[in-house]
Amino acid sequence: QVQLVESGGGLVQPGGTLRLSCAASGSIVSIGDMGWHRQAPGKERELVAGITSGGTTNYIDFVKGRFTISRDNAKKTVYLQMNSLKPEDTAVYYCNAAIRTIGLLKRYWGKGTLVTVSS
């Protein structure tokens, strides 16, 4: 059974930094693209950043220059470095990944980690 487990969320002041991690485990053959979404209270879930298996990245405009997505394929882990955090970044952050197990390619999601930006 495949699992994605996020960590690193918490309370931070405006202008602060956080680093989220998401580790995949289970009977994994390979991992394709990985990404982070977020959902703020009362809003729909939105893509924050994505990274392909080859390392190509993409970001929503609001986080460009502040957030950096990266991955460690050996550790089956994706990271989101968040700098210059703003109150508008407050949300539950979910990682996701396209994971191939024996006979199946499927997108998996973590349960989310809460990021609160407040003074």
PDB file of C-alpha atoms in Angstrom:
ATOM      1  CA  GLN A   1       0.000   0.000   0.000  1.00  0.00           C
ATOM      2  CA  VAL A   2       1.356   3.405  -0.982  1.00  0.00           C
ATOM      3  CA  GLN A   3       1.374   6.317   1.454  1.00  0.00           C
ATOM      4  CA  LEU A   4       2.409   9.949   1.232  1.00  0.00           C
ATOM      5  CA  VAL A   5       3.161  11.579   4.566  1.00  0.00           C
ATOM      6  CA  GLU A   6       3.682  15.343   4.876  1.00  0.00           C
ATOM      7  CA  SER A   7       5.550  17.118   7.645  1.00  0.00           C
ATOM      8  CA  GLY A   8       6.884  20.569   8.438  1.00  0.00           C
ATOM      9  CA  GLY A   9       3.748  22.646   8.787  1.00  0.00           C
ATOM     10  CA  GLY A  10       3.100  24.964  11.681  1.00  0.00           C
ATOM     11  CA  LEU A  11       2.614  28.537  12.827  1.00  0.00           C
ATOM     12  CA  VAL A  12       4.963  31.175  11.473  1.00  0.00           C
ATOM     13  CA  GLN A  13       5.014  34.971  11.475  1.00  0.00           C
ATOM     14  CA  PRO A  14       4.655  36.964   8.261  1.00  0.00           C
ATOM     15  CA  GLY A  15       7.988  37.093   6.484  1.00  0.00           C
ATOM     16  CA  GLY A  16       9.059  33.806   8.013  1.00  0.00           C
ATOM     17  CA  THR A  17      10.060  30.509   6.436  1.00  0.00           C
ATOM     18  CA  LEU A  18       8.926  26.900   6.538  1.00  0.00           C
ATOM     19  CA  ARG A  19      10.074  23.779   4.753  1.00  0.00           C
ATOM     20  CA  LEU A  20       7.519  21.094   3.996  1.00  0.00           C
ATOM     21  CA  SER A  21       8.494  17.523   3.288  1.00  0.00           C
ATOM     22  CA  CYS A  22       6.501  14.661   1.824  1.00  0.00           C
ATOM     23  CA  ALA A  23       7.813  11.114   1.823  1.00  0.00           C
ATOM     24  CA  ALA A  24       6.361   8.286  -0.236  1.00  0.00           C
ATOM     25  CA  SER A  25       6.457   4.712   0.976  1.00  0.00           C
ATOM     26  CA  GLY A  26       5.116   1.331  -0.037  1.00  0.00           C
ATOM     27  CA  SER A  27       5.434  -0.985  -3.004  1.00  0.00           C
ATOM     28  CA  ILE A  28       6.621   1.675  -5.429  1.00  0.00           C
ATOM     29  CA  VAL A  29       8.065   0.880  -8.830  1.00  0.00           C
ATOM     30  CA  SER A  30       8.584   4.468  -9.931  1.00  0.00           C
ATOM     31  CA  ILE A  31       7.437   8.027  -9.205  1.00  0.00           C
ATOM     32  CA  GLY A  32       6.553  10.514 -11.918  1.00  0.00           C
ATOM     33  CA  ASP A  33       5.625  14.108 -11.347  1.00  0.00           C
ATOM     34  CA  MET A  34       5.138  15.334  -7.787  1.00  0.00           C
ATOM     35  CA  GLY A  35       3.514  18.450  -6.485  1.00  0.00           C
ATOM     36  CA  TRP A  36       2.008  20.531  -3.748  1.00  0.00           C
ATOM     37  CA  HIS A  37      -1.525  21.854  -3.618  1.00  0.00           C
ATOM     38  CA  ARG A  38      -3.138  23.937  -0.921  1.00  0.00           C
ATOM     39  CA  GLN A  39      -6.625  24.682   0.297  1.00  0.00           C
ATOM     40  CA  ALA A  40      -7.433  27.766   2.301  1.00  0.00           C
ATOM     41  CA  PRO A  41     -10.603  28.020   4.400  1.00  0.00           C
ATOM     42  CA  GLY A  42     -13.613  28.558   2.174  1.00  0.00           C
ATOM     43  CA  LYS A  43     -11.611  28.187  -1.018  1.00  0.00           C
ATOM     44  CA  GLU A  44     -11.007  25.466  -3.557  1.00  0.00           C
ATOM     45  CA  ARG A  45      -7.832  23.421  -3.616  1.00  0.00           C
ATOM     46  CA  GLU A  46      -5.223  24.962  -5.909  1.00  0.00           C
ATOM     47  CA  LEU A  47      -1.914  23.881  -7.363  1.00  0.00           C
ATOM     48  CA  VAL A  48       1.046  25.611  -5.729  1.00  0.00           C
ATOM     49  CA  ALA A  49       4.026  23.962  -7.413  1.00  0.00           C
ATOM     50  CA  GLY A  50       4.928  20.887  -9.382  1.00  0.00           C
ATOM     51  CA  ILE A  51       8.076  19.056 -10.373  1.00  0.00           C
ATOM     52  CA  THR A  52       8.598  16.395 -13.021  1.00  0.00           C
ATOM     53  CA  SER A  53      10.729  13.295 -12.611  1.00  0.00           C
ATOM     54  CA  GLY A  54      13.395  15.124 -14.580  1.00  0.00           C
ATOM     55  CA  GLY A  55      13.353  18.144 -12.305  1.00  0.00           C
ATOM     56  CA  THR A  56      11.367  20.645 -14.370  1.00  0.00           C
ATOM     57  CA  THR A  57       9.368  22.888 -12.053  1.00  0.00           C
ATOM     58  CA  ASN A  58       6.311  25.104 -12.314  1.00  0.00           C
ATOM     59  CA  TYR A  59       4.670  27.494  -9.843  1.00  0.00           C
ATOM     60  CA  ILE A  60       1.542  29.563  -9.503  1.00  0.00           C
ATOM     61  CA  ASP A  61       2.295  33.250  -9.972  1.00  0.00           C
ATOM     62  CA  PHE A  62       1.534  34.149  -6.353  1.00  0.00           C
ATOM     63  CA  VAL A  63       4.429  32.075  -4.999  1.00  0.00           C
ATOM     64  CA  LYS A  64       7.025  32.615  -7.726  1.00  0.00           C
ATOM     65  CA  GLY A  65      10.250  33.895  -6.234  1.00  0.00           C
ATOM     66  CA  ARG A  66       9.208  32.887  -2.720  1.00  0.00           C
ATOM     67  CA  PHE A  67       8.650  29.107  -2.865  1.00  0.00           C
ATOM     68  CA  THR A  68      10.964  26.430  -4.218  1.00  0.00           C
ATOM     69  CA  ILE A  69       9.969  22.850  -4.939  1.00  0.00           C
ATOM     70  CA  SER A  70      12.586  20.108  -5.070  1.00  0.00           C
ATOM     71  CA  ARG A  71      12.778  16.340  -4.843  1.00  0.00           C
ATOM     72  CA  ASP A  72      15.137  13.611  -3.726  1.00  0.00           C
ATOM     73  CA  ASN A  73      14.384  10.585  -5.854  1.00  0.00           C
ATOM     74  CA  ALA A  74      16.503   8.257  -3.743  1.00  0.00           C
ATOM     75  CA  LYS A  75      14.491   9.201  -0.665  1.00  0.00           C
ATOM     76  CA  LYS A  76      11.178   9.299  -2.588  1.00  0.00           C
ATOM     77  CA  THR A  77      10.612  12.713  -1.058  1.00  0.00           C
ATOM     78  CA  VAL A  78       9.421  16.065  -2.348  1.00  0.00           C
ATOM     79  CA  TYR A  79      10.066  19.341  -0.557  1.00  0.00           C
ATOM     80  CA  LEU A  80       8.554  22.808  -0.576  1.00  0.00           C
ATOM     81  CA  GLN A  81      10.757  25.592   0.739  1.00  0.00           C
ATOM     82  CA  MET A  82       8.555  28.558   1.570  1.00  0.00           C
ATOM     83  CA  ASN A  83      10.160  31.952   2.193  1.00  0.00           C
ATOM     84  CA  SER A  84       8.700  35.407   2.787  1.00  0.00           C
ATOM     85  CA  LEU A  85       5.448  33.861   3.917  1.00  0.00           C
ATOM     86  CA  LYS A  86       2.303  35.959   3.833  1.00  0.00           C
ATOM     87  CA  PRO A  87      -0.977  35.588   5.729  1.00  0.00           C
ATOM     88  CA  GLU A  88      -2.570  34.687   2.385  1.00  0.00           C
ATOM     89  CA  ASP A  89      -0.397  31.549   2.322  1.00  0.00           C
ATOM     90  CA  THR A  90      -2.349  30.148   5.268  1.00  0.00           C
ATOM     91  CA  ALA A  91      -3.831  26.836   4.147  1.00  0.00           C
ATOM     92  CA  VAL A  92      -3.649  23.080   4.418  1.00  0.00           C
ATOM     93  CA  TYR A  93      -0.881  21.932   2.090  1.00  0.00           C
ATOM     94  CA  TYR A  94      -1.216  18.580   0.349  1.00  0.00           C
ATOM     95  CA  CYS A  95       1.450  16.734  -1.560  1.00  0.00           C
ATOM     96  CA  ASN A  96       0.648  14.434  -4.430  1.00  0.00           C
ATOM     97  CA  ALA A  97       2.548  12.147  -6.748  1.00  0.00           C
ATOM     98  CA  ALA A  98       1.994   9.973  -9.790  1.00  0.00           C
ATOM     99  CA  ILE A  99       3.165   6.593  -8.565  1.00  0.00           C
ATOM    100  CA  ARG A 100       3.517   3.360 -10.433  1.00  0.00           C
ATOM    101  CA  THR A 101       3.085   0.150  -8.508  1.00  0.00           C
ATOM    102  CA  ILE A 102       3.042  -3.296 -10.094  1.00  0.00           C
ATOM    103  CA  GLY A 103       0.388  -3.087 -12.768  1.00  0.00           C
ATOM    104  CA  LEU A 104      -1.022   0.333 -11.867  1.00  0.00           C
ATOM    105  CA  LEU A 105      -0.250   4.023 -12.340  1.00  0.00           C
ATOM    106  CA  LYS A 106      -2.196   6.235  -9.961  1.00  0.00           C
ATOM    107  CA  ARG A 107      -2.037   9.679  -8.366  1.00  0.00           C
ATOM    108  CA  TYR A 108      -1.757   9.538  -4.606  1.00  0.00           C
ATOM    109  CA  TRP A 109      -2.385  12.287  -2.064  1.00  0.00           C
ATOM    110  CA  GLY A 110      -1.167  12.953   1.427  1.00  0.00           C
ATOM    111  CA  LYS A 111      -3.500  13.906   4.269  1.00  0.00           C
ATOM    112  CA  GLY A 112      -2.193  17.448   4.442  1.00  0.00           C
ATOM    113  CA  THR A 113      -0.237  19.650   6.803  1.00  0.00           C
ATOM    114  CA  LEU A 114      -1.510  22.960   8.145  1.00  0.00           C
ATOM    115  CA  VAL A 115       0.469  26.140   7.549  1.00  0.00           C
ATOM    116  CA  THR A 116      -0.651  29.207   9.477  1.00  0.00           C
ATOM    117  CA  VAL A 117       0.962  32.582   8.808  1.00  0.00           C
ATOM    118  CA  SER A 118      -0.003  35.034  11.501  1.00  0.00           C
ATOM    119  CA  SER A 119       1.497  37.520  13.910  1.00  0.00           C
TER     120      SER A 119
END
